[in-house]
Amino acid sequence: MNKMLKAMLMVFVSAAVLMAAPSFASAQVGDRTLHKGSSGEDVAELQDYLMTKGKFPYHTATGYYGPITEEAVKDFQASRNLKQDGVAGPNTNHAIQVLRYGDIGKQVIHIQTQLKKAGHHHTSVDGHYGSNTINSVKSFQSAMGLEADGIAGPKTRAKLDQKASRTNAAAGKEMTVESTSYTADCEGCSGVTKMGINLKKYPDAKVIAVDPSVIPLGSIVHVEGYGYAIAADIGGGVNGKAIDVFIADRDEALQWGRKDVKIKIVE
């Protein structure tokens, strides 16, 4: 077989493989079963939901289903009495997209913003699914003729998507804040953030404590001199335009001190 024919055959075979292979570029959670080794937008969305449930320790959804994601899925499955196999199949995918009391983060910010646009949420968009959000969801469900249980399941979220777009009203906001630092390496420190991230288990996680009325919990924030972090914690001394950055090493945390830094809420 001459070189030209070989080259043409390779092009034909490659094209056939590409046509036969499914594309997951725009897949959403629930479109397929996800497992270790999977990658794509649906994996990134799954990781976002795991953050909302306090099961994924990092500020950035990577879109790759590695061992950390597998363990996070197992933790979530255990919390919902599902088979703990680390595979995001139909039951796991359905359960993880249901938002309820105690959930925190970007997905909660989305529905709070939607509820506010629809005229059913009259308190702050703080990223925390508390009693105010339950009442807002119940109000919206009643208006839409749905069961008013205060849980944002598939039917409720579909109606919200029809009524209002999914946006983060805080995204793009820039400000200067007073910053301090904290560590999980201290006597009596649990090391577990408000969003349930175990900082002793994941010491390389980039986390900041915030005032949710200023920076919604679950927001991705760029902090001058620190980098990108997830607003995953709160603190008694963190009020108004102030943040507390997590630094694993105690000496480095002390070196950070107290200083003004510029921040930007990315999403």
mmCIF file of N, CA and C in Angstrom, residues 177-183 206-208 222-227 229 242-263:
data_model
loop_
_atom_site.group_PDB
_atom_site.id
_atom_site.type_symbol
_atom_site.label_atom_id
_atom_site.label_comp_id
_atom_site.label_asym_id
_atom_site.label_seq_id
_atom_site.Cartn_x
_atom_site.Cartn_y
_atom_site.Cartn_z
ATOM 1 N N VAL A 177 -11.099 44.763 50.878
ATOM 2 C CA VAL A 177 -11.570 44.234 52.159
ATOM 3 C C VAL A 177 -10.406 44.114 53.130
ATOM 4 N N GLU A 178 -10.735 44.086 54.405
ATOM 5 C CA GLU A 178 -9.720 43.819 55.424
ATOM 6 C C GLU A 178 -9.557 42.311 55.540
ATOM 7 N N SER A 179 -8.322 41.837 55.464
ATOM 8 C CA SER A 179 -8.093 40.390 55.504
ATOM 9 C C SER A 179 -7.273 39.984 56.727
ATOM 10 N N THR A 180 -7.611 38.835 57.235
ATOM 11 C CA THR A 180 -6.841 38.164 58.274
ATOM 12 C C THR A 180 -6.661 36.721 57.800
ATOM 13 N N SER A 181 -6.019 35.899 58.589
ATOM 14 C CA SER A 181 -5.816 34.512 58.185
ATOM 15 C C SER A 181 -6.106 33.572 59.344
ATOM 16 N N TYR A 182 -6.392 32.332 58.998
ATOM 17 C CA TYR A 182 -6.619 31.321 60.036
ATOM 18 C C TYR A 182 -6.071 29.985 59.568
ATOM 19 N N THR A 183 -5.934 29.072 60.503
ATOM 20 C CA THR A 183 -5.409 27.745 60.208
ATOM 21 C C THR A 183 -6.246 26.701 60.934
ATOM 22 N N LYS A 206 -8.037 26.058 48.818
ATOM 23 C CA LYS A 206 -8.044 27.516 48.905
ATOM 24 C C LYS A 206 -9.436 27.949 49.365
ATOM 25 N N VAL A 207 -9.517 28.408 50.608
ATOM 26 C CA VAL A 207 -10.801 28.709 51.231
ATOM 27 C C VAL A 207 -10.723 30.053 51.949
ATOM 28 N N ILE A 208 -11.807 30.831 51.870
ATOM 29 C CA ILE A 208 -11.895 32.054 52.667
ATOM 30 C C ILE A 208 -13.193 32.057 53.453
ATOM 31 N N HIS A 222 -11.382 35.883 43.637
ATOM 32 C CA HIS A 222 -9.941 36.066 43.473
ATOM 33 C C HIS A 222 -9.466 37.051 44.523
ATOM 34 N N VAL A 223 -8.489 36.631 45.311
ATOM 35 C CA VAL A 223 -7.962 37.448 46.407
ATOM 36 C C VAL A 223 -6.522 37.847 46.089
ATOM 37 N N GLU A 224 -6.260 39.139 46.137
ATOM 38 C CA GLU A 224 -4.926 39.657 45.878
ATOM 39 C C GLU A 224 -3.900 39.001 46.819
ATOM 40 N N GLY A 225 -2.854 38.432 46.233
ATOM 41 C CA GLY A 225 -1.801 37.814 47.032
ATOM 42 C C GLY A 225 -2.113 36.415 47.534
ATOM 43 N N TYR A 226 -3.300 35.887 47.214
ATOM 44 C CA TYR A 226 -3.704 34.559 47.690
ATOM 45 C C TYR A 226 -4.124 33.659 46.528
ATOM 46 N N GLY A 227 -4.811 34.256 45.540
ATOM 47 C CA GLY A 227 -5.262 33.494 44.384
ATOM 48 C C GLY A 227 -6.757 33.253 44.405
ATOM 49 N N ALA A 229 -10.146 31.348 45.325
ATOM 50 C CA ALA A 229 -10.597 30.597 46.502
ATOM 51 C C ALA A 229 -12.104 30.477 46.485
ATOM 52 N N ALA A 242 -14.871 42.126 54.968
ATOM 53 C CA ALA A 242 -13.744 41.462 55.630
ATOM 54 C C ALA A 242 -13.710 40.004 55.191
ATOM 55 N N ILE A 243 -12.515 39.436 55.136
ATOM 56 C CA ILE A 243 -12.352 38.018 54.819
ATOM 57 C C ILE A 243 -11.276 37.425 55.732
ATOM 58 N N ASP A 244 -11.326 36.124 55.894
ATOM 59 C CA ASP A 244 -10.329 35.383 56.654
ATOM 60 C C ASP A 244 -9.828 34.289 55.723
ATOM 61 N N VAL A 245 -8.560 34.321 55.341
ATOM 62 C CA VAL A 245 -8.045 33.345 54.379
ATOM 63 C C VAL A 245 -7.460 32.149 55.109
ATOM 64 N N PHE A 246 -7.706 30.956 54.566
ATOM 65 C CA PHE A 246 -7.167 29.743 55.170
ATOM 66 C C PHE A 246 -5.747 29.496 54.668
ATOM 67 N N ILE A 247 -4.828 29.334 55.603
ATOM 68 C CA ILE A 247 -3.437 28.978 55.296
ATOM 69 C C ILE A 247 -3.065 27.819 56.214
ATOM 70 N N ALA A 248 -2.719 26.693 55.624
ATOM 71 C CA ALA A 248 -2.499 25.471 56.407
ATOM 72 C C ALA A 248 -1.358 25.603 57.405
ATOM 73 N N ASP A 249 -0.242 26.197 56.968
ATOM 74 C CA ASP A 249 0.926 26.315 57.838
ATOM 75 C C ASP A 249 0.732 27.462 58.837
ATOM 76 N N ARG A 250 0.885 27.175 60.115
ATOM 77 C CA ARG A 250 0.615 28.164 61.165
ATOM 78 C C ARG A 250 1.530 29.380 61.058
ATOM 79 N N ASP A 251 2.828 29.151 60.793
ATOM 80 C CA ASP A 251 3.771 30.262 60.693
ATOM 81 C C ASP A 251 3.438 31.166 59.510
ATOM 82 N N GLU A 252 3.051 30.556 58.392
ATOM 83 C CA GLU A 252 2.688 31.339 57.210
ATOM 84 C C GLU A 252 1.395 32.114 57.458
ATOM 85 N N ALA A 253 0.490 31.509 58.219
ATOM 86 C CA ALA A 253 -0.760 32.196 58.553
ATOM 87 C C ALA A 253 -0.474 33.433 59.404
ATOM 88 N N LEU A 254 0.463 33.301 60.355
ATOM 89 C CA LEU A 254 0.830 34.441 61.194
ATOM 90 C C LEU A 254 1.505 35.540 60.367
ATOM 91 N N GLN A 255 2.285 35.145 59.365
ATOM 92 C CA GLN A 255 2.964 36.112 58.509
ATOM 93 C C GLN A 255 1.981 36.924 57.669
ATOM 94 N N TRP A 256 0.847 36.322 57.353
ATOM 95 C CA TRP A 256 -0.161 37.045 56.556
ATOM 96 C C TRP A 256 -0.616 38.303 57.287
ATOM 97 N N GLY A 257 -0.815 38.153 58.600
ATOM 98 C CA GLY A 257 -1.184 39.294 59.434
ATOM 99 C C GLY A 257 -2.575 39.839 59.128
ATOM 100 N N ARG A 258 -2.729 41.145 59.299
ATOM 101 C CA ARG A 258 -3.988 41.845 59.013
ATOM 102 C C ARG A 258 -3.682 42.940 57.983
ATOM 103 N N LYS A 259 -4.308 42.886 56.845
ATOM 104 C CA LYS A 259 -4.024 43.847 55.785
ATOM 105 C C LYS A 259 -5.198 43.979 54.828
ATOM 106 N N ASP A 260 -5.245 45.114 54.135
ATOM 107 C CA ASP A 260 -6.268 45.340 53.123
ATOM 108 C C ASP A 260 -5.832 44.690 51.809
ATOM 109 N N VAL A 261 -6.768 43.989 51.160
ATOM 110 C CA VAL A 261 -6.477 43.362 49.870
ATOM 111 C C VAL A 261 -7.649 43.627 48.922
ATOM 112 N N LYS A 262 -7.355 43.598 47.640
ATOM 113 C CA LYS A 262 -8.399 43.739 46.635
ATOM 114 C C LYS A 262 -8.938 42.348 46.276
ATOM 115 N N ILE A 263 -10.253 42.254 46.134
ATOM 116 C CA ILE A 263 -10.859 40.993 45.747
ATOM 117 C C ILE A 263 -11.824 41.210 44.585
#
